[in-house]
Structures are given as C-alpha cells and as structure tokens.
Amino acid sequence: MANKGVDMGIGGISIWQLLIILVIVLLLFGTKRLKNLGGDLGGAIKGFKKAMTDEEAKNASADEMKKVTEEAKAGKTDAEQTKTETKQS
C-alpha cells in the first residue's frame, strides 16, 4: 500500500528521513570536517575535468598532425607525378 500524503524522495526515502540522516551525519562528522571533505571533492572534480580537457586537446592536436602529415605525403606524391609527367613529355 502506498502512504498517502508522504512525498517520496530519492529511492523511496521521504524528505523527513533524508533530513534525519543529514542531522546524524552532521553530528558524527561536524561541519568543519564536512566542509573539508566538500572542498576535497570539489578539487578532485576540477582536476578530473581539467585532465579530460587536456586529453581531448591532445587527441585533437594529434589528429591535426596526422592530417597534415598525410596531406604533405599526398602533396609530395602529386609533385612527383607532375615531375614524372613533365620528363615523359
């Protein structure tokens, strides 16, 4: 049976249950320790995002270098063909 009038939050836990859990966590760890934990977590997320952006930029520049190298090889091949055709004429 469903409880009428009770709002369910995350995973079937009501808002009141979440508030009680929050109060217990605050009492156990204290605000200073939770603040430090939050700062550490934020720093870790920033570091992860920076690493992902750097890796994407590295991959993009590697792809550009590969294209330039292929184009240079193709250009050299075209120049050699033109030279060969000129000699044959």
mmCIF file of C-alpha atoms in Angstrom:
data_model
loop_
_atom_site.group_PDB
_atom_site.id
_atom_site.type_symbol
_atom_site.label_atom_id
_atom_site.label_comp_id
_atom_site.label_asym_id
_atom_site.label_seq_id
_atom_site.Cartn_x
_atom_site.Cartn_y
_atom_site.Cartn_z
ATOM 1 C CA MET A 1 0.000 0.000 0.000
ATOM 2 C CA ALA A 2 1.172 3.496 -0.750
ATOM 3 C CA ASN A 3 1.361 6.088 2.008
ATOM 4 C CA LYS A 4 -0.930 8.965 1.154
ATOM 5 C CA GLY A 5 0.326 12.470 1.824
ATOM 6 C CA VAL A 6 4.003 11.418 2.169
ATOM 7 C CA ASP A 7 6.310 12.741 -0.521
ATOM 8 C CA MET A 8 8.893 10.193 -1.541
ATOM 9 C CA GLY A 9 12.362 11.425 -2.404
ATOM 10 C CA ILE A 10 15.323 9.523 -3.726
ATOM 11 C CA GLY A 11 14.849 5.761 -3.947
ATOM 12 C CA GLY A 12 11.654 5.701 -1.923
ATOM 13 C CA ILE A 13 13.108 7.623 1.033
ATOM 14 C CA SER A 14 10.968 10.504 2.238
ATOM 15 C CA ILE A 15 12.231 14.026 2.774
ATOM 16 C CA TRP A 16 11.987 13.632 6.561
ATOM 17 C CA GLN A 17 14.160 10.518 6.522
ATOM 18 C CA LEU A 18 16.772 12.366 4.453
ATOM 19 C CA LEU A 19 16.760 15.264 6.945
ATOM 20 C CA ILE A 20 17.246 12.876 9.880
ATOM 21 C CA ILE A 21 20.175 11.221 8.094
ATOM 22 C CA LEU A 22 21.685 14.663 7.380
ATOM 23 C CA VAL A 23 21.426 15.658 11.062
ATOM 24 C CA ILE A 24 23.075 12.389 12.155
ATOM 25 C CA VAL A 25 25.919 12.886 9.661
ATOM 26 C CA LEU A 26 26.426 16.460 10.887
ATOM 27 C CA LEU A 27 26.566 15.275 14.486
ATOM 28 C CA LEU A 28 29.036 12.490 13.680
ATOM 29 C CA PHE A 29 31.460 14.392 11.483
ATOM 30 C CA GLY A 30 30.924 18.052 12.339
ATOM 31 C CA THR A 31 30.642 20.960 9.958
ATOM 32 C CA LYS A 32 34.380 21.635 9.719
ATOM 33 C CA ARG A 33 35.199 18.104 8.603
ATOM 34 C CA LEU A 34 32.311 18.054 6.112
ATOM 35 C CA LYS A 35 33.480 21.413 4.715
ATOM 36 C CA ASN A 36 36.966 19.989 4.178
ATOM 37 C CA LEU A 37 35.500 16.883 2.577
ATOM 38 C CA GLY A 38 33.420 19.043 0.235
ATOM 39 C CA GLY A 39 36.465 21.103 -0.720
ATOM 40 C CA ASP A 40 38.493 17.971 -1.412
ATOM 41 C CA LEU A 41 35.700 16.515 -3.519
ATOM 42 C CA GLY A 42 35.376 19.779 -5.475
ATOM 43 C CA GLY A 43 39.127 19.859 -6.097
ATOM 44 C CA ALA A 44 39.069 16.270 -7.318
ATOM 45 C CA ILE A 45 36.240 17.030 -9.733
ATOM 46 C CA LYS A 46 38.088 20.104 -11.066
ATOM 47 C CA GLY A 47 41.231 18.034 -11.553
ATOM 48 C CA PHE A 48 39.281 15.341 -13.380
ATOM 49 C CA LYS A 49 37.627 17.876 -15.703
ATOM 50 C CA LYS A 50 40.998 19.514 -16.425
ATOM 51 C CA ALA A 51 42.568 16.150 -17.224
ATOM 52 C CA MET A 52 39.693 15.291 -19.574
ATOM 53 C CA THR A 53 40.006 18.641 -21.378
ATOM 54 C CA ASP A 54 43.768 18.268 -21.694
ATOM 55 C CA GLU A 55 43.372 14.740 -23.080
ATOM 56 C CA GLU A 56 40.780 15.920 -25.622
ATOM 57 C CA ALA A 57 43.065 18.756 -26.726
ATOM 58 C CA LYS A 58 45.980 16.323 -27.010
ATOM 59 C CA ASN A 59 43.906 13.958 -29.154
ATOM 60 C CA ALA A 60 42.695 16.821 -31.345
ATOM 61 C CA SER A 61 46.233 18.089 -31.951
ATOM 62 C CA ALA A 62 47.419 14.544 -32.699
ATOM 63 C CA ASP A 63 44.621 14.188 -35.265
ATOM 64 C CA GLU A 64 45.606 17.520 -36.848
ATOM 65 C CA MET A 65 49.246 16.459 -37.062
ATOM 66 C CA LYS A 66 48.201 13.192 -38.688
ATOM 67 C CA LYS A 67 46.107 15.076 -41.282
ATOM 68 C CA VAL A 68 48.950 17.486 -42.030
ATOM 69 C CA THR A 69 51.388 14.598 -42.434
ATOM 70 C CA GLU A 70 49.010 12.746 -44.757
ATOM 71 C CA GLU A 71 48.396 15.900 -46.775
ATOM 72 C CA ALA A 72 52.122 16.518 -47.027
ATOM 73 C CA LYS A 73 52.697 12.971 -48.256
ATOM 74 C CA ALA A 74 49.862 13.330 -50.752
ATOM 75 C CA GLY A 75 51.254 16.670 -51.938
ATOM 76 C CA LYS A 76 54.714 15.175 -52.386
ATOM 77 C CA THR A 77 53.237 12.311 -54.371
ATOM 78 C CA ASP A 78 51.360 14.769 -56.634
ATOM 79 C CA ALA A 79 54.528 16.792 -57.156
ATOM 80 C CA GLU A 80 56.477 13.635 -58.049
ATOM 81 C CA GLN A 81 53.761 12.632 -60.544
ATOM 82 C CA THR A 82 53.868 16.074 -62.169
ATOM 83 C CA LYS A 83 57.663 15.876 -62.378
ATOM 84 C CA THR A 84 57.471 12.411 -63.967
ATOM 85 C CA GLU A 85 54.834 13.548 -66.468
ATOM 86 C CA THR A 86 56.951 16.558 -67.400
ATOM 87 C CA LYS A 87 60.010 14.367 -68.005
ATOM 88 C CA GLN A 88 58.000 11.972 -70.181
ATOM 89 C CA SER A 89 56.724 14.800 -72.415
#
